[in-house]
XYZ file of C-alpha atoms in Angstrom:
571
model
C 58.059 11.092 71.763
C 59.464 10.308 75.143
C 56.965 10.178 78.404
C 59.359 10.167 81.203
C 61.286 12.999 79.333
C 58.224 14.736 79.646
C 57.089 13.998 82.832
C 60.535 15.227 84.316
C 60.543 18.166 82.507
C 57.349 19.195 84.615
C 58.587 18.288 87.813
C 61.777 19.918 87.118
C 59.719 22.970 86.327
C 57.814 22.430 89.251
C 61.289 22.507 91.539
C 62.845 25.514 90.141
C 60.287 27.736 89.725
C 60.081 27.768 93.482
C 63.646 28.994 93.269
C 65.834 28.439 96.093
C 65.814 27.679 99.594
C 64.270 24.249 101.416
C 61.144 23.021 100.041
C 57.919 20.550 101.253
C 55.948 18.683 98.096
C 52.733 17.763 98.896
C 50.996 15.228 97.129
C 48.215 12.424 96.689
C 48.367 8.684 96.425
C 48.335 8.926 92.326
C 51.174 11.897 91.914
C 53.338 10.270 94.285
C 53.433 7.208 91.778
C 53.597 9.746 89.072
C 56.935 11.131 90.364
C 58.280 8.114 91.850
C 58.455 6.171 88.397
C 60.254 9.223 86.828
C 62.450 10.452 89.874
C 64.513 8.696 92.906
C 64.289 10.250 96.401
C 67.988 11.123 96.109
C 67.308 12.696 92.498
C 64.746 14.750 94.504
C 66.360 15.838 97.570
C 69.391 17.163 95.152
C 66.320 19.926 93.929
C 66.332 20.666 98.093
C 62.860 18.991 98.612
C 63.765 17.619 102.033
C 59.848 16.612 102.967
C 57.225 14.597 100.948
C 53.534 15.198 102.530
C 50.474 13.426 101.477
C 47.254 15.738 101.202
C 44.579 13.358 102.965
C 47.326 13.133 105.653
C 47.561 15.422 108.896
C 51.089 16.784 109.186
C 53.071 15.733 112.303
C 54.420 19.205 111.980
C 52.759 22.366 113.088
C 54.120 25.080 111.685
C 57.098 25.413 108.892
C 56.741 28.726 107.909
C 60.483 28.537 106.960
C 59.962 25.896 104.087
C 58.024 26.479 100.562
C 55.900 24.109 99.570
C 55.012 22.721 96.166
C 51.843 21.410 95.563
C 51.348 18.292 93.022
C 47.709 17.164 92.927
C 45.414 15.535 90.980
C 42.364 18.180 89.521
C 39.688 15.824 91.684
C 37.230 17.677 93.863
C 38.547 15.756 96.729
C 42.066 17.197 96.411
C 40.288 20.659 95.835
C 38.482 20.213 99.220
C 41.867 19.145 101.290
C 43.855 22.255 99.651
C 40.883 24.914 100.980
C 41.707 23.168 104.276
C 45.286 23.657 103.686
C 45.231 26.971 102.628
C 42.835 28.267 105.308
C 45.535 27.091 108.049
C 49.328 27.384 105.880
C 51.327 25.524 107.637
C 54.374 26.614 105.144
C 55.532 30.314 103.715
C 54.224 30.129 100.456
C 52.634 27.671 98.379
C 53.386 26.454 93.982
C 50.388 24.744 93.364
C 50.341 22.462 90.414
C 47.196 20.526 89.088
C 48.486 17.531 86.981
C 45.484 17.912 84.454
C 43.081 20.733 83.616
C 41.639 22.775 86.773
C 37.758 24.631 86.294
C 37.342 28.256 87.058
C 35.072 27.386 89.649
C 37.683 25.252 91.405
C 40.516 28.271 91.135
C 37.637 30.492 92.391
C 37.100 28.645 95.265
C 41.118 28.256 96.400
C 41.693 31.577 95.903
C 38.645 32.131 98.139
C 40.677 29.702 101.077
C 43.674 31.783 100.193
C 42.993 34.964 102.896
C 46.421 34.893 104.160
C 47.998 35.069 100.472
C 50.359 32.164 100.942
C 49.675 30.916 97.586
C 52.702 32.274 94.563
C 51.465 30.527 91.763
C 48.534 28.506 90.204
C 49.447 26.036 87.030
C 48.860 23.227 85.111
C 50.921 20.798 84.245
C 50.111 17.785 82.155
C 52.073 15.043 84.074
C 48.480 12.942 84.613
C 50.031 9.442 83.795
C 52.561 6.899 84.555
C 55.398 7.003 82.381
C 56.574 3.247 82.600
C 59.325 3.532 80.066
C 59.916 5.613 77.727
C 57.134 4.740 75.024
C 54.713 3.455 77.738
C 52.368 4.597 80.030
C 49.188 3.425 82.331
C 46.927 4.649 84.503
C 47.337 1.395 86.943
C 43.552 0.584 86.811
C 42.359 -2.498 87.051
C 38.794 -3.794 86.129
C 38.185 -0.565 83.836
C 35.026 -2.265 82.726
C 31.690 -3.905 84.167
C 30.514 -6.203 81.027
C 31.398 -3.961 77.751
C 30.419 -0.369 79.761
C 32.697 1.682 81.461
C 33.113 2.013 85.131
C 32.231 5.755 84.762
C 34.768 7.079 87.386
C 37.366 5.527 85.421
C 35.735 6.493 81.783
C 36.556 9.877 83.167
C 40.186 9.427 84.735
C 41.508 7.815 81.012
C 40.188 10.422 78.915
C 41.847 13.154 80.567
C 44.613 10.917 81.215
C 44.882 10.917 77.343
C 44.185 14.464 77.209
C 47.574 15.574 79.334
C 49.311 12.385 77.348
C 48.887 14.380 74.173
C 49.223 17.997 75.722
C 52.934 16.645 77.275
C 54.304 15.575 73.986
C 52.553 18.370 72.270
C 50.672 16.290 69.669
C 47.226 17.610 67.969
C 45.994 13.998 67.121
C 42.648 12.360 65.151
C 41.576 10.068 67.277
C 40.548 6.739 65.564
C 39.487 3.669 67.595
C 38.170 -0.110 66.717
C 34.523 0.543 65.524
C 33.346 -3.291 66.634
C 34.342 -1.629 70.173
C 31.233 -0.170 72.368
C 33.943 1.024 75.387
C 36.529 2.326 72.787
C 33.791 4.722 70.837
C 33.100 5.407 74.124
C 36.280 6.752 75.459
C 37.033 8.364 71.573
C 33.874 10.304 72.162
C 34.918 11.421 75.385
C 38.525 12.345 74.437
C 37.183 14.124 71.248
C 34.783 16.302 73.512
C 38.009 17.163 75.681
C 40.035 18.174 72.734
C 36.843 20.204 71.631
C 36.692 22.228 74.427
C 40.154 22.664 75.282
C 40.761 24.199 71.726
C 42.038 27.470 73.446
C 44.589 25.671 75.582
C 45.703 23.297 72.410
C 46.354 26.150 70.543
C 48.044 28.222 72.615
C 50.412 25.297 73.979
C 50.988 22.774 70.475
C 52.656 24.731 67.661
C 50.825 23.732 64.565
C 51.996 22.242 61.928
C 50.797 21.679 58.470
C 53.683 20.690 56.863
C 53.603 16.663 58.928
C 51.232 14.018 58.981
C 48.801 14.443 61.584
C 49.646 12.798 64.848
C 47.159 9.275 65.486
C 45.728 8.321 68.734
C 44.446 5.425 67.983
C 42.189 3.546 70.740
C 42.176 -0.431 70.559
C 40.495 -3.032 72.565
C 41.890 -5.988 74.888
C 39.136 -8.565 73.582
C 41.005 -8.509 70.501
C 44.153 -10.282 71.582
C 43.352 -12.444 74.636
C 46.395 -14.748 74.039
C 49.061 -12.386 74.530
C 48.961 -11.695 78.108
C 48.302 -15.303 78.734
C 51.977 -16.252 77.834
C 54.822 -17.152 80.154
C 57.572 -14.447 78.745
C 61.590 -14.895 78.435
C 62.605 -11.224 77.922
C 63.980 -9.579 81.161
C 61.410 -7.144 81.985
C 58.480 -9.048 80.970
C 59.468 -12.180 82.650
C 59.930 -10.138 85.945
C 56.639 -8.734 85.486
C 54.897 -12.703 84.940
C 56.894 -14.215 87.667
C 57.621 -11.710 90.404
C 55.189 -8.827 89.515
C 56.167 -5.453 89.112
C 54.432 -2.280 90.835
C 55.377 1.153 89.828
C 58.991 -0.010 88.919
C 58.829 -1.767 92.111
C 59.950 -5.626 93.089
C 59.144 -7.307 96.066
C 61.759 -10.199 97.073
C 60.219 -10.490 100.455
C 59.624 -14.435 99.893
C 63.166 -15.042 98.864
C 64.915 -17.818 101.016
C 67.923 -16.063 102.678
C 67.387 -12.018 100.986
C 69.123 -9.292 102.480
C 67.066 -6.711 104.211
C 68.187 -4.212 101.402
C 66.645 -6.106 98.800
C 63.680 -7.305 99.796
C 62.042 -4.480 97.358
C 63.922 -3.527 94.484
C 63.416 -0.980 92.383
C 63.763 -1.615 88.460
C 63.617 1.667 86.239
C 65.267 2.109 82.830
C 65.818 6.032 83.809
C 67.661 5.007 87.480
C 69.543 1.973 86.686
C 71.962 1.584 83.387
C 72.213 -2.420 83.491
C 68.429 -2.498 83.472
C 67.955 0.229 80.782
C 70.433 -1.939 78.420
C 68.907 -5.151 78.947
C 65.235 -5.541 79.587
C 64.802 -6.894 76.269
C 67.427 -9.709 76.432
C 65.764 -12.726 76.423
C 66.974 -15.082 79.725
C 69.926 -16.831 78.175
C 71.432 -13.532 77.524
C 70.705 -12.148 80.666
C 72.774 -15.058 82.418
C 75.762 -14.058 79.928
C 75.666 -10.260 81.002
C 75.109 -10.827 84.339
C 78.111 -12.523 84.589
C 80.137 -9.912 82.890
C 79.058 -7.704 85.369
C 79.705 -9.640 88.021
C 83.625 -10.181 86.460
C 83.550 -6.353 86.003
C 82.891 -5.798 89.618
C 85.569 -8.314 90.821
C 87.945 -6.562 88.562
C 87.638 -3.401 90.189
C 86.939 -4.521 93.457
C 90.849 -6.554 93.381
C 91.798 -2.857 91.949
C 90.720 -1.417 95.566
C 92.079 -4.125 97.554
C 95.699 -2.192 97.566
C 95.498 1.147 98.800
C 99.055 1.735 99.878
C 99.424 5.595 99.315
C 97.926 8.560 99.342
C 97.257 8.971 96.057
C 95.332 4.879 96.339
C 93.531 6.576 99.300
C 92.130 9.526 97.195
C 91.659 7.366 94.332
C 89.575 5.124 96.249
C 87.098 7.754 97.882
C 87.090 9.511 94.676
C 85.180 6.203 92.758
C 83.385 4.687 95.759
C 80.137 5.820 95.218
C 80.272 4.539 91.898
C 81.776 1.160 93.221
C 79.529 1.375 95.980
C 76.999 1.352 92.904
C 78.025 -0.934 90.978
C 77.849 -3.136 93.963
C 74.224 -2.547 94.591
C 73.720 -3.089 91.108
C 75.447 -6.498 90.904
C 73.542 -8.312 93.774
C 70.318 -7.194 92.450
C 70.267 -8.373 89.585
C 72.158 -11.319 90.485
C 68.905 -11.568 92.963
C 66.693 -11.210 90.814
C 67.516 -13.100 87.794
C 68.736 -15.738 90.615
C 65.027 -16.424 91.667
C 63.638 -16.220 87.968
C 65.936 -19.404 87.635
C 64.370 -20.480 90.134
C 61.055 -20.236 88.978
C 61.881 -21.855 85.865
C 63.213 -24.877 86.900
C 60.593 -25.482 89.893
C 57.962 -25.245 88.243
C 59.180 -26.593 84.821
C 58.430 -23.785 82.678
C 60.579 -24.571 79.647
C 58.348 -27.084 78.643
C 55.202 -25.462 79.593
C 56.236 -22.044 77.266
C 57.081 -24.370 74.262
C 53.542 -26.048 74.375
C 52.011 -22.122 75.329
C 53.511 -20.888 72.060
C 52.773 -23.990 69.571
C 49.150 -23.523 70.648
C 49.835 -19.972 70.327
C 51.138 -20.075 66.764
C 50.479 -23.499 65.141
C 47.302 -25.577 64.894
C 47.476 -29.177 65.698
C 44.898 -30.489 68.112
C 46.016 -33.860 68.823
C 49.505 -33.271 69.388
C 48.431 -30.306 71.404
C 45.866 -31.565 73.581
C 48.141 -35.255 74.114
C 51.008 -32.359 75.586
C 48.497 -30.964 77.158
C 47.406 -33.969 78.939
C 50.934 -34.532 80.182
C 51.570 -31.327 81.641
C 48.138 -31.263 83.728
C 49.384 -34.307 85.059
C 52.854 -33.147 86.420
C 52.770 -32.302 89.770
C 55.636 -29.938 89.354
C 53.649 -27.684 87.348
C 51.702 -24.863 89.028
C 47.784 -24.808 89.063
C 47.932 -21.497 87.052
C 50.047 -22.461 84.560
C 47.822 -25.802 83.964
C 44.783 -23.201 83.724
C 46.548 -20.795 81.427
C 47.161 -24.154 78.704
C 43.395 -24.934 79.145
C 42.578 -21.439 78.341
C 44.857 -21.122 75.217
C 43.146 -24.519 73.913
C 39.933 -23.566 74.692
C 40.528 -20.039 72.960
C 42.584 -21.754 69.987
C 40.157 -24.935 69.265
C 36.890 -23.182 70.297
C 34.856 -24.521 67.328
C 37.053 -27.382 66.888
C 35.105 -30.633 65.981
C 37.378 -32.769 68.984
C 37.310 -29.676 71.340
C 38.052 -31.356 74.833
C 37.433 -28.503 77.312
C 35.237 -30.162 79.619
C 37.573 -33.320 79.703
C 40.562 -30.685 80.519
C 38.348 -28.869 83.129
C 37.784 -32.304 84.856
C 41.724 -33.312 84.460
C 42.272 -29.591 86.177
C 39.487 -30.294 89.244
C 41.193 -33.895 89.638
C 44.584 -32.427 90.653
C 43.277 -30.063 93.063
C 43.333 -26.919 91.189
C 41.491 -24.017 92.931
C 38.247 -23.295 91.827
C 39.518 -19.524 90.584
C 41.979 -21.793 87.929
C 39.143 -24.133 86.953
C 36.743 -21.110 86.041
C 39.468 -19.355 84.012
C 39.686 -21.085 80.671
C 35.428 -20.811 80.655
C 35.917 -17.161 81.677
C 38.775 -16.699 78.953
C 36.315 -18.034 76.455
C 33.526 -15.943 77.080
C 35.277 -12.696 77.514
C 37.215 -13.225 74.544
C 36.233 -16.245 72.427
C 35.536 -15.895 68.875
C 32.051 -14.262 69.495
C 33.740 -11.347 71.039
C 36.832 -10.589 68.445
C 36.475 -8.291 65.689
C 40.205 -9.944 64.545
C 40.799 -13.421 63.141
C 43.444 -13.998 65.500
C 44.572 -17.387 64.622
C 44.793 -16.992 60.555
C 42.030 -19.335 60.183
C 40.681 -17.397 57.809
C 43.166 -14.843 56.156
C 45.365 -16.706 53.437
C 47.862 -14.261 53.337
C 48.643 -15.078 57.090
C 48.554 -18.591 56.483
C 51.422 -18.502 54.113
C 52.978 -16.432 56.026
C 52.880 -18.918 59.026
C 53.681 -21.672 56.846
C 57.139 -20.168 55.422
C 57.665 -19.322 58.866
C 57.109 -22.857 59.930
C 59.438 -24.199 57.214
C 62.064 -21.320 57.201
C 61.992 -22.465 61.025
C 62.042 -19.940 64.511
C 65.498 -18.328 65.794
C 63.948 -19.153 69.483
C 60.954 -21.713 70.104
C 59.981 -19.686 73.199
C 59.414 -16.070 71.349
C 57.555 -17.508 68.473
C 54.075 -15.279 69.140
C 54.004 -11.811 68.220
C 51.165 -9.685 69.375
C 48.177 -8.458 67.015
C 49.400 -5.130 67.802
C 52.331 -5.401 65.785
C 49.795 -5.928 62.552
C 47.894 -2.811 63.682
C 50.757 -0.238 64.323
C 52.612 -1.540 60.813
C 49.241 -1.320 59.026
C 48.858 2.278 60.770
C 52.005 3.456 59.430
C 51.852 2.319 56.159
C 48.485 4.123 55.732
C 46.533 0.885 55.354
C 44.647 0.419 58.531
C 40.890 0.233 57.416
C 39.150 3.051 57.906
C 35.699 1.203 58.260
C 37.069 -0.773 60.959
C 38.879 1.859 62.458
C 37.291 5.134 61.687
C 38.397 8.632 62.608
C 36.182 10.310 64.817
C 34.155 12.954 63.129
C 34.914 11.693 59.978
C 37.747 11.140 57.618
C 39.116 14.377 55.959
C 41.594 12.732 54.427
C 43.844 12.739 57.566
C 44.214 9.418 58.418
C 44.861 8.210 54.765
C 48.102 10.243 55.528
C 50.929 7.823 57.061
C 50.993 9.254 60.341
C 54.740 9.586 62.108
C 53.672 10.053 65.463
C 50.965 7.417 66.775
C 49.782 7.164 70.626
C 48.379 3.731 70.736
C 45.799 3.072 73.756
C 44.625 -0.523 74.900
C 41.733 -0.893 76.775
C 41.367 -3.304 79.196
C 45.478 -3.069 79.713
C 49.024 -3.101 77.708
C 51.777 -6.112 78.242
C 55.751 -5.848 78.394
C 55.426 -7.797 75.212
C 53.654 -5.278 73.056
C 56.058 -2.852 74.850
C 59.002 -4.540 72.910
C 56.887 -5.207 69.718
C 56.525 -0.680 69.929
C 60.184 -0.655 70.298
C 61.196 -3.324 67.408
C 58.947 -1.197 65.284
C 60.396 2.582 66.508
C 63.952 0.973 65.657
C 62.870 -0.313 62.470
C 61.274 2.663 61.186
C 63.216 6.053 62.014
C 60.946 8.773 61.683
C 57.997 7.247 63.095
C 57.806 7.279 67.204
C 54.885 5.052 68.773
C 53.944 5.462 72.208
C 51.783 2.446 73.227
C 49.279 3.318 77.092
C 47.301 1.084 78.122
C 44.385 1.014 81.409
C 46.942 -0.942 83.026
C 50.044 -3.288 82.822
C 49.109 -6.866 82.542
C 50.580 -9.880 83.346
C 48.779 -13.193 83.176
C 47.068 -13.035 86.826
C 46.020 -9.561 86.456
C 44.778 -10.160 83.352
C 42.612 -12.570 84.666
C 41.645 -10.141 87.206
C 40.179 -7.717 84.235
C 38.551 -10.540 82.792
C 36.857 -11.657 86.428
C 36.139 -7.955 87.029
C 34.370 -7.218 83.266
C 32.464 -10.647 83.288
C 31.309 -9.913 87.077
C 27.188 -9.723 87.326
C 27.133 -9.206 83.757
C 24.523 -12.111 83.100
C 24.065 -15.489 84.623
C 24.660 -17.625 81.345
C 28.233 -18.367 82.227
C 27.911 -19.838 85.928
C 25.836 -22.199 84.155
C 28.190 -22.805 81.252
C 30.575 -23.636 84.205
C 28.480 -26.336 85.476
C 27.749 -27.811 81.903
C 30.953 -27.963 81.588
């Protein structure tokens, strides 16, 4: 199951079905992001698409009848109204209309009535209604999907429709399982189940039924069960870039970096368009340094071979290899710039020491030692306010019920270093949002004897890398599902268990309400590699780093009740 391949297939279909000739593609804000995640502009140009327009912008061109218009929109009421306006006074010769999801018959009728000049050649549904972030990772780019424990209704509709599209694009007839203790998961599961029932005919027409393989599973889980993973500094390339520099739709802004070349003020990091990134996105920071050096050595070797252009043959050879040479030059400069900035952040903000303590708090229990080291790090000027706040948040979650809990003193220490109010509030909000009362899972293994034993043995054997000791809760959940051991009472199958969920699924889509992380994406990648024949795809309302995670928490806690503000004052 490859979500990038699925979305690319639909976009290729759109550009090819319109036939040869100059084309414009008319999109909305979301479909622009969907396309740009899987295709570069130069790749789209190769498909004779020379103009990109937004449906909600008034075009600066009046009459382009010589061009074919490919329309790619989400089937929203706003887009139907805008497209209706376009069809009443068509600027382009012919229109090939594609909706990213199911469209109602009433909306089709509305569009048909507006097409008085009969400019529309095609109206089709394609199921590219999500952002394909990586081959096994997708997102809806929604921050703040919940208010308290209730869905924002607009977001609930968007996510349920998007999950239908994911299953349709991957050609999977899935049973829906969800986290029983989570009301948002139950609501979403019901909405997806209703959509699957409503679209039975469509599913039967598009997805072949195969009774010989276990039924694929869509598993919906809650971010609140694991508030630790998004709070940790990361040390693999992709996750580290997102935590320190922020990846937004495969783009990273480096405009703040001193003396950065104008061509690299914003860089694209896409595994589809950048071979180096594809090979190294899961490499740890130490390995990346060595790999960058090898890349630079290769570039310098090729540069020297091009310095001697003495004959016609040399010139011909240079011209033929120049595009590749130029591309390699751009790749080297881009990754050297990105890695250089990551390295600067690690040194400047004392991140090695910060991360070591984060990992220890997440994976081990030693209150006195952790409290002492935490106080020392809060006192260091080189440690950022946000990193200090994250450490206190992890402490608050780990030692919530400890007799010696020193959270009030740690919050005072944050205030004493003049940390912004948001940083001082963060640990309390994290505790209110994701404390023991809110979690179904025993996140720190305090009661599970098997896990305590595993942790003891892990400690005795030593860990390969102290900065990557932590494994997300998601790993245990997926492994239990693959083995057929995921308990039905904790993760029921919607509509009851017909014996389907007891069979070990080979195709699994896991969706996290509240956002997924790149650490969890790495975990899914490793599970796929370790289990031949099993395909897991991960999705989230958003792809989180620690700052967007805190935005998620703040949004959920806003206006829920006032006890947490009193709690903050008391501590």
